[in-house]
Amino acid sequence: MMNTIELKKLFKEHFGYDEGARIFFAPGRVNLIGEHTDYNGGYVFPAALTFGTWAAAAPRKDGTYRLASANFPVTASLTTAEEITFRKEDDWANYPKGVLNELLLLADEKEIYTGADILFYGNIPNGAGLSSSASIELVTGLALSRLTGQDIEMLELVKLGQRAENRFVGVNCGIMDQFAVGMGKEGHAMMLKCDTLDFEYVPVKIDGYKLVITNTNKRRGLADSKYNERRSECEEGLSILQQKLPQAVNLGDVSLEQWEQVKDSIENDVIRRRVEHVITEDDRVLSATKSLQENDLEEFGRKMKQSHESLRDLYEVTGFELDTLFEEASKVEGCIGTRMTGAGFGGCNVSLVKDEAIEAFKEQVAKNYTEKTNLVPDFYVCEIGDGAKEII
Ligand code: GLA
């Protein structure tokens, strides 16, 4: 956790002053169920974490933006007068640059963007699938819009963050991460329909249990290209189904009953399995949310496990490390639900564990996982926090 005094101190170390600096925060997220459904117009059920990215930001008058990080050595400096482009060597700074670029595209009067100094600090494990990039995007969007005196709505900043990721960074993600990071609420998960963006806050009341995130600590090589491959497999499946179900705009529009009737029209086994995952996962989000609302945690946990099995067997995005965590977590008494979270191919698992079993869970899972993978996992007992906000 970082407090405002420490952040202002870091800001001063980098920029030599701290007058006028304001502090903004955007969390990471964990998805409880509903994976690879967002870009299919389906349901997801994520929550914001209390880890995140802080930005200390002060306005400038000369049109220059200076970006620095307390985590990484790379800094960037750019001006509104020049073309803002993606540069590999700018590394993490491409995210805030992408957001600034989108803000400028949106603005009627670009002159309000007169420059800023921003110091970022984050404590989300990088590349772990807990949305560190969406967190940087949202904290930048919030800081820059507020420094210029604009009150751009959070939902607009959410969409803008996704556009920055899609068009500037070049990752073809859905809306879930930016939405969860922007719109999160302490103690609640969000049951979101990703095509209409209709959503509901659902209290995560799990008395006697905790959500424990376990990081595989596996490098996620090739994840982006595999992700895009899955997206196009879904598109292919959709176009076949549309011959029978012309009213379906997304796979998220196809009910389980309809699927049972039309699934044989997809001859390619791989495509059929991908689509089957999406349609059954969508249904699981609805029933799991209902179980949570009815306080039936055992059933919620079973749905988490079914979600993992579907991502493993049908969607094939888990891999040895995530599957090992799933198996080892499932063996621990008092762990009633467990699954991979995020895009997959490494990253994190999330488990629902009885309070008194948490220590044994960490010990047993760590020991057996390391034996099998030679990797040392990290554990975080998850607290559900608020979405992006200014810290006053
Ligand atoms: C990544 C993407 C999200 C979503 C998940 C899978 O986190 O950024 O949009 O597609 O993978 O559910």
Short mmCIF file of C-alpha atoms in Angstrom, two decimals, residues 46-328:
data_model
loop_
_atom_site.label_atom_id
_atom_site.label_comp_id
_atom_site.label_asym_id
_atom_site.label_seq_id
_atom_site.Cartn_x
_atom_site.Cartn_y
_atom_site.Cartn_z
CA PRO A 46 -15.04 -9.79 -12.01
CA ALA A 47 -14.14 -7.79 -8.91
CA ALA A 48 -11.60 -5.02 -8.29
CA LEU A 49 -8.65 -5.73 -6.00
CA THR A 50 -6.97 -3.52 -3.44
CA PHE A 51 -3.66 -3.82 -5.33
CA GLY A 52 -3.30 -1.38 -8.12
CA THR A 53 -1.51 1.53 -9.74
CA TRP A 54 -1.14 4.94 -8.17
CA ALA A 55 -0.38 8.08 -10.16
CA ALA A 56 0.88 11.33 -8.70
CA ALA A 57 0.16 13.91 -11.39
CA ALA A 58 0.66 17.66 -11.76
CA PRO A 59 -0.30 19.84 -14.74
CA ARG A 60 2.24 21.66 -16.93
CA LYS A 61 1.70 24.60 -19.23
CA ASP A 62 4.19 23.87 -22.03
CA GLY A 63 2.45 20.95 -23.74
CA THR A 64 5.00 18.39 -22.49
CA TYR A 65 4.07 15.10 -20.83
CA ARG A 66 6.77 13.48 -18.69
CA LEU A 67 6.05 9.93 -17.58
CA ALA A 68 8.08 8.16 -14.88
CA SER A 69 7.65 5.03 -12.81
CA ALA A 70 8.83 4.03 -9.37
CA ASN A 71 8.87 0.40 -10.61
CA PHE A 72 10.68 0.59 -13.94
CA PRO A 73 13.71 2.55 -15.15
CA VAL A 74 12.16 3.59 -18.48
CA THR A 75 10.81 7.14 -18.64
CA ALA A 76 9.13 8.92 -21.53
CA SER A 77 8.67 12.51 -22.57
CA LEU A 78 6.35 13.65 -25.33
CA THR A 79 4.44 16.69 -26.43
CA THR A 80 0.98 17.26 -27.82
CA ALA A 81 2.61 18.97 -30.79
CA GLU A 82 4.15 15.72 -32.04
CA GLU A 83 2.50 12.59 -33.27
CA ILE A 84 2.08 10.11 -30.42
CA THR A 85 3.18 6.67 -31.58
CA PHE A 86 3.81 3.26 -30.09
CA ARG A 87 7.51 2.65 -29.53
CA LYS A 88 8.71 -0.67 -28.22
CA GLU A 89 11.48 0.93 -26.17
CA ASP A 90 8.91 3.00 -24.27
CA ASP A 91 7.80 -0.28 -22.68
CA TRP A 92 5.17 0.35 -19.93
CA ALA A 93 4.87 4.02 -20.95
CA ASN A 94 3.04 2.96 -24.12
CA TYR A 95 -0.09 2.45 -22.00
CA PRO A 96 -0.36 6.03 -20.72
CA LYS A 97 0.70 7.27 -24.17
CA GLY A 98 -2.11 5.27 -25.75
CA VAL A 99 -4.59 6.75 -23.32
CA LEU A 100 -3.41 10.31 -23.98
CA ASN A 101 -3.69 9.63 -27.69
CA GLU A 102 -7.30 8.47 -27.29
CA LEU A 103 -8.15 11.44 -25.06
CA LEU A 104 -6.82 13.81 -27.74
CA LEU A 105 -8.86 12.04 -30.42
CA LEU A 106 -11.97 12.48 -28.28
CA ALA A 107 -11.40 16.13 -27.41
CA ASP A 108 -13.18 18.96 -29.24
CA GLU A 109 -10.57 21.40 -27.99
CA LYS A 110 -7.19 19.71 -27.89
CA GLU A 111 -5.73 22.91 -26.38
CA ILE A 112 -6.94 21.88 -22.93
CA TYR A 113 -4.18 19.25 -22.94
CA THR A 114 -1.31 21.48 -21.83
CA GLY A 115 1.01 18.82 -20.46
CA ALA A 116 1.61 17.02 -17.15
CA ASP A 117 4.22 15.28 -15.04
CA ILE A 118 3.11 11.85 -13.86
CA LEU A 119 4.82 9.44 -11.52
CA PHE A 120 3.37 5.93 -11.48
CA TYR A 121 3.75 3.32 -8.78
CA GLY A 122 2.13 -0.12 -8.93
CA ASN A 123 1.96 -3.23 -6.77
CA ILE A 124 0.10 -5.62 -9.08
CA PRO A 125 2.31 -8.56 -10.03
CA ASN A 126 3.16 -7.95 -13.70
CA GLY A 127 2.06 -10.32 -16.42
CA ALA A 128 0.05 -12.32 -13.88
CA GLY A 129 -3.28 -11.76 -15.57
CA LEU A 130 -4.54 -9.41 -12.85
CA SER A 131 -4.93 -6.51 -15.29
CA SER A 132 -1.94 -4.36 -14.51
CA SER A 133 -2.27 -2.82 -17.97
CA ALA A 134 -5.94 -1.88 -17.59
CA SER A 135 -5.00 -0.42 -14.22
CA ILE A 136 -2.36 1.88 -15.78
CA GLU A 137 -4.81 2.83 -18.52
CA LEU A 138 -7.59 3.80 -16.14
CA VAL A 139 -5.39 5.67 -13.69
CA THR A 140 -3.96 7.67 -16.60
CA GLY A 141 -7.36 8.40 -18.09
CA LEU A 142 -8.70 9.54 -14.75
CA ALA A 143 -5.67 11.68 -13.91
CA LEU A 144 -5.47 13.41 -17.30
CA SER A 145 -9.18 14.06 -17.53
CA ARG A 146 -9.33 15.49 -14.00
CA LEU A 147 -6.16 17.60 -14.38
CA THR A 148 -7.73 19.26 -17.39
CA GLY A 149 -10.86 19.97 -15.34
CA GLN A 150 -13.02 17.55 -17.31
CA ASP A 151 -15.52 15.27 -15.68
CA ILE A 152 -15.44 12.48 -18.28
CA GLU A 153 -17.62 9.68 -16.92
CA MET A 154 -15.94 6.53 -15.69
CA LEU A 155 -17.70 4.39 -18.26
CA GLU A 156 -16.27 6.60 -21.03
CA LEU A 157 -12.80 6.20 -19.54
CA VAL A 158 -13.37 2.43 -19.45
CA LYS A 159 -14.16 2.32 -23.17
CA LEU A 160 -11.31 4.67 -23.93
CA GLY A 161 -8.90 2.41 -22.03
CA GLN A 162 -10.00 -0.56 -24.10
CA ARG A 163 -9.55 1.42 -27.33
CA ALA A 164 -6.04 2.40 -26.24
CA GLU A 165 -5.24 -1.26 -25.65
CA ASN A 166 -6.81 -2.42 -28.93
CA ARG A 167 -5.60 0.31 -31.27
CA PHE A 168 -2.42 1.67 -29.70
CA VAL A 169 -0.89 -1.24 -27.80
CA GLY A 170 -2.34 -3.71 -30.30
CA VAL A 171 -3.86 -6.25 -27.91
CA ASN A 172 -7.31 -7.26 -29.02
CA CYS A 173 -8.85 -7.60 -25.51
CA GLY A 174 -12.51 -7.40 -24.56
CA ILE A 175 -14.07 -4.89 -22.16
CA MET A 176 -13.96 -6.90 -18.92
CA ASP A 177 -10.65 -5.72 -17.46
CA GLN A 178 -11.11 -2.00 -18.02
CA PHE A 179 -14.70 -2.23 -16.81
CA ALA A 180 -13.80 -4.01 -13.58
CA VAL A 181 -10.89 -1.64 -12.93
CA GLY A 182 -12.96 1.47 -13.58
CA MET A 183 -16.29 0.48 -12.08
CA GLY A 184 -15.31 -1.78 -9.15
CA LYS A 185 -16.91 -1.41 -5.73
CA GLU A 186 -15.59 -2.49 -2.36
CA GLY A 187 -16.98 -5.85 -1.24
CA HIS A 188 -18.78 -6.45 -4.57
CA ALA A 189 -18.28 -8.27 -7.83
CA MET A 190 -19.87 -7.03 -11.06
CA MET A 191 -22.17 -9.21 -13.06
CA LEU A 192 -21.71 -7.62 -16.46
CA LYS A 193 -23.25 -8.35 -19.86
CA CYS A 194 -20.48 -7.33 -22.20
CA ASP A 195 -22.45 -6.31 -25.31
CA THR A 196 -24.95 -3.97 -23.64
CA LEU A 197 -22.75 -3.16 -20.62
CA ASP A 198 -25.78 -3.70 -18.37
CA PHE A 199 -24.45 -4.67 -14.98
CA GLU A 200 -25.28 -5.33 -11.38
CA TYR A 201 -23.14 -5.11 -8.25
CA VAL A 202 -23.38 -8.38 -6.31
CA PRO A 203 -22.09 -8.47 -2.71
CA VAL A 204 -19.36 -11.06 -2.29
CA LYS A 205 -20.60 -12.34 1.06
CA ILE A 206 -18.42 -15.32 1.83
CA ASP A 207 -18.31 -15.30 5.63
CA GLY A 208 -15.94 -17.96 6.89
CA TYR A 209 -14.13 -18.13 3.53
CA LYS A 210 -11.60 -16.10 1.61
CA LEU A 211 -10.71 -15.81 -2.04
CA VAL A 212 -7.06 -16.75 -2.42
CA ILE A 213 -5.18 -15.84 -5.58
CA THR A 214 -2.27 -18.10 -6.50
CA ASN A 215 0.22 -16.92 -9.08
CA THR A 216 1.77 -19.65 -11.22
CA ASN A 217 4.74 -17.34 -11.82
CA LYS A 218 4.96 -18.82 -15.27
CA ARG A 219 6.01 -16.44 -18.04
CA ARG A 220 3.14 -15.96 -20.41
CA GLY A 221 4.92 -16.38 -23.74
CA LEU A 222 2.75 -16.44 -26.88
CA ALA A 223 -0.32 -15.53 -24.86
CA ASP A 224 -1.37 -12.69 -27.17
CA SER A 225 -1.24 -14.70 -30.37
CA LYS A 226 -3.11 -17.62 -28.77
CA TYR A 227 -5.67 -15.15 -27.46
CA ASN A 228 -6.26 -13.77 -30.94
CA GLU A 229 -6.46 -17.30 -32.32
CA ARG A 230 -9.28 -18.10 -29.86
CA ARG A 231 -11.10 -14.95 -30.88
CA SER A 232 -11.08 -15.90 -34.52
CA GLU A 233 -12.15 -19.46 -33.73
CA CYS A 234 -15.19 -17.99 -31.97
CA GLU A 235 -15.94 -15.78 -34.96
CA GLU A 236 -15.78 -18.78 -37.24
CA GLY A 237 -18.16 -20.71 -34.98
CA LEU A 238 -20.56 -17.78 -34.82
CA SER A 239 -20.75 -17.42 -38.58
CA ILE A 240 -21.69 -21.10 -38.93
CA LEU A 241 -24.36 -20.84 -36.22
CA GLN A 242 -25.79 -17.70 -37.79
CA GLN A 243 -26.96 -19.77 -40.75
CA LYS A 244 -29.37 -21.48 -38.33
CA LEU A 245 -29.79 -18.61 -35.88
CA PRO A 246 -29.69 -15.45 -38.00
CA GLN A 247 -30.76 -13.28 -35.06
CA ALA A 248 -27.62 -14.13 -33.07
CA VAL A 249 -25.20 -11.19 -33.19
CA ASN A 250 -22.77 -12.74 -30.69
CA LEU A 251 -22.20 -16.20 -29.25
CA GLY A 252 -23.54 -14.63 -26.05
CA ASP A 253 -26.97 -14.48 -27.71
CA VAL A 254 -27.17 -18.26 -28.09
CA SER A 255 -28.91 -20.08 -25.22
CA LEU A 256 -27.92 -23.52 -23.99
CA GLU A 257 -31.16 -24.96 -25.41
CA GLN A 258 -30.50 -23.45 -28.83
CA TRP A 259 -26.94 -24.73 -28.71
CA GLU A 260 -28.10 -28.30 -28.10
CA GLN A 261 -30.23 -28.06 -31.24
CA VAL A 262 -27.65 -26.52 -33.56
CA LYS A 263 -24.27 -27.75 -32.35
CA ASP A 264 -24.00 -30.50 -34.94
CA SER A 265 -23.92 -27.89 -37.68
CA ILE A 266 -20.32 -27.14 -36.64
CA GLU A 267 -18.35 -29.99 -38.14
CA ASN A 268 -14.90 -28.93 -37.06
CA ASP A 269 -14.35 -30.45 -33.65
CA VAL A 270 -11.99 -27.70 -32.43
CA ILE A 271 -14.41 -24.92 -33.34
CA ARG A 272 -17.33 -26.81 -31.80
CA ARG A 273 -15.47 -27.20 -28.50
CA ARG A 274 -14.52 -23.52 -28.39
CA VAL A 275 -18.13 -22.48 -28.92
CA GLU A 276 -19.37 -25.04 -26.41
CA HIS A 277 -17.10 -23.50 -23.79
CA VAL A 278 -18.40 -19.98 -24.42
CA ILE A 279 -22.06 -20.96 -24.33
CA THR A 280 -21.81 -23.17 -21.25
CA GLU A 281 -19.57 -20.67 -19.46
CA ASP A 282 -22.11 -17.95 -20.03
CA ASP A 283 -24.75 -20.11 -18.41
CA ARG A 284 -22.41 -20.86 -15.50
CA VAL A 285 -21.96 -17.16 -14.79
CA LEU A 286 -25.71 -16.76 -14.37
CA SER A 287 -26.14 -19.80 -12.17
CA ALA A 288 -23.01 -19.15 -10.11
CA THR A 289 -24.09 -15.57 -9.44
CA LYS A 290 -27.45 -16.85 -8.31
CA SER A 291 -25.78 -19.36 -5.97
CA LEU A 292 -23.68 -16.60 -4.44
CA GLN A 293 -26.76 -14.45 -3.93
CA GLU A 294 -28.48 -17.38 -2.24
CA ASN A 295 -25.42 -17.95 -0.08
CA ASP A 296 -24.86 -21.42 -1.57
CA LEU A 297 -21.08 -21.23 -1.57
CA GLU A 298 -20.61 -24.94 -2.21
CA GLU A 299 -22.50 -24.62 -5.48
CA PHE A 300 -20.63 -21.44 -6.40
CA GLY A 301 -17.38 -23.34 -5.83
CA ARG A 302 -18.53 -26.26 -7.99
CA LYS A 303 -19.25 -23.83 -10.81
CA MET A 304 -15.75 -22.40 -10.47
CA LYS A 305 -14.31 -25.88 -10.92
CA GLN A 306 -16.52 -26.63 -13.91
CA SER A 307 -15.37 -23.37 -15.45
CA HIS A 308 -11.74 -24.44 -15.11
CA GLU A 309 -12.45 -27.87 -16.61
CA SER A 310 -14.16 -26.27 -19.56
CA LEU A 311 -11.26 -23.86 -20.09
CA ARG A 312 -8.89 -26.83 -19.89
CA ASP A 313 -10.74 -29.36 -22.04
CA LEU A 314 -12.78 -27.29 -24.46
CA TYR A 315 -11.11 -23.90 -24.75
CA GLU A 316 -7.57 -25.19 -24.10
CA VAL A 317 -6.10 -22.11 -22.47
CA THR A 318 -4.89 -23.55 -19.15
CA GLY A 319 -1.60 -25.40 -19.58
CA PHE A 320 0.43 -27.54 -17.19
CA GLU A 321 1.03 -24.92 -14.47
CA LEU A 322 -2.57 -23.74 -14.14
CA ASP A 323 -3.85 -27.32 -14.27
CA THR A 324 -1.40 -28.37 -11.59
CA LEU A 325 -2.58 -25.53 -9.33
CA PHE A 326 -6.17 -26.55 -10.02
CA GLU A 327 -5.52 -30.16 -9.07
CA GLU A 328 -3.46 -29.40 -6.00
#
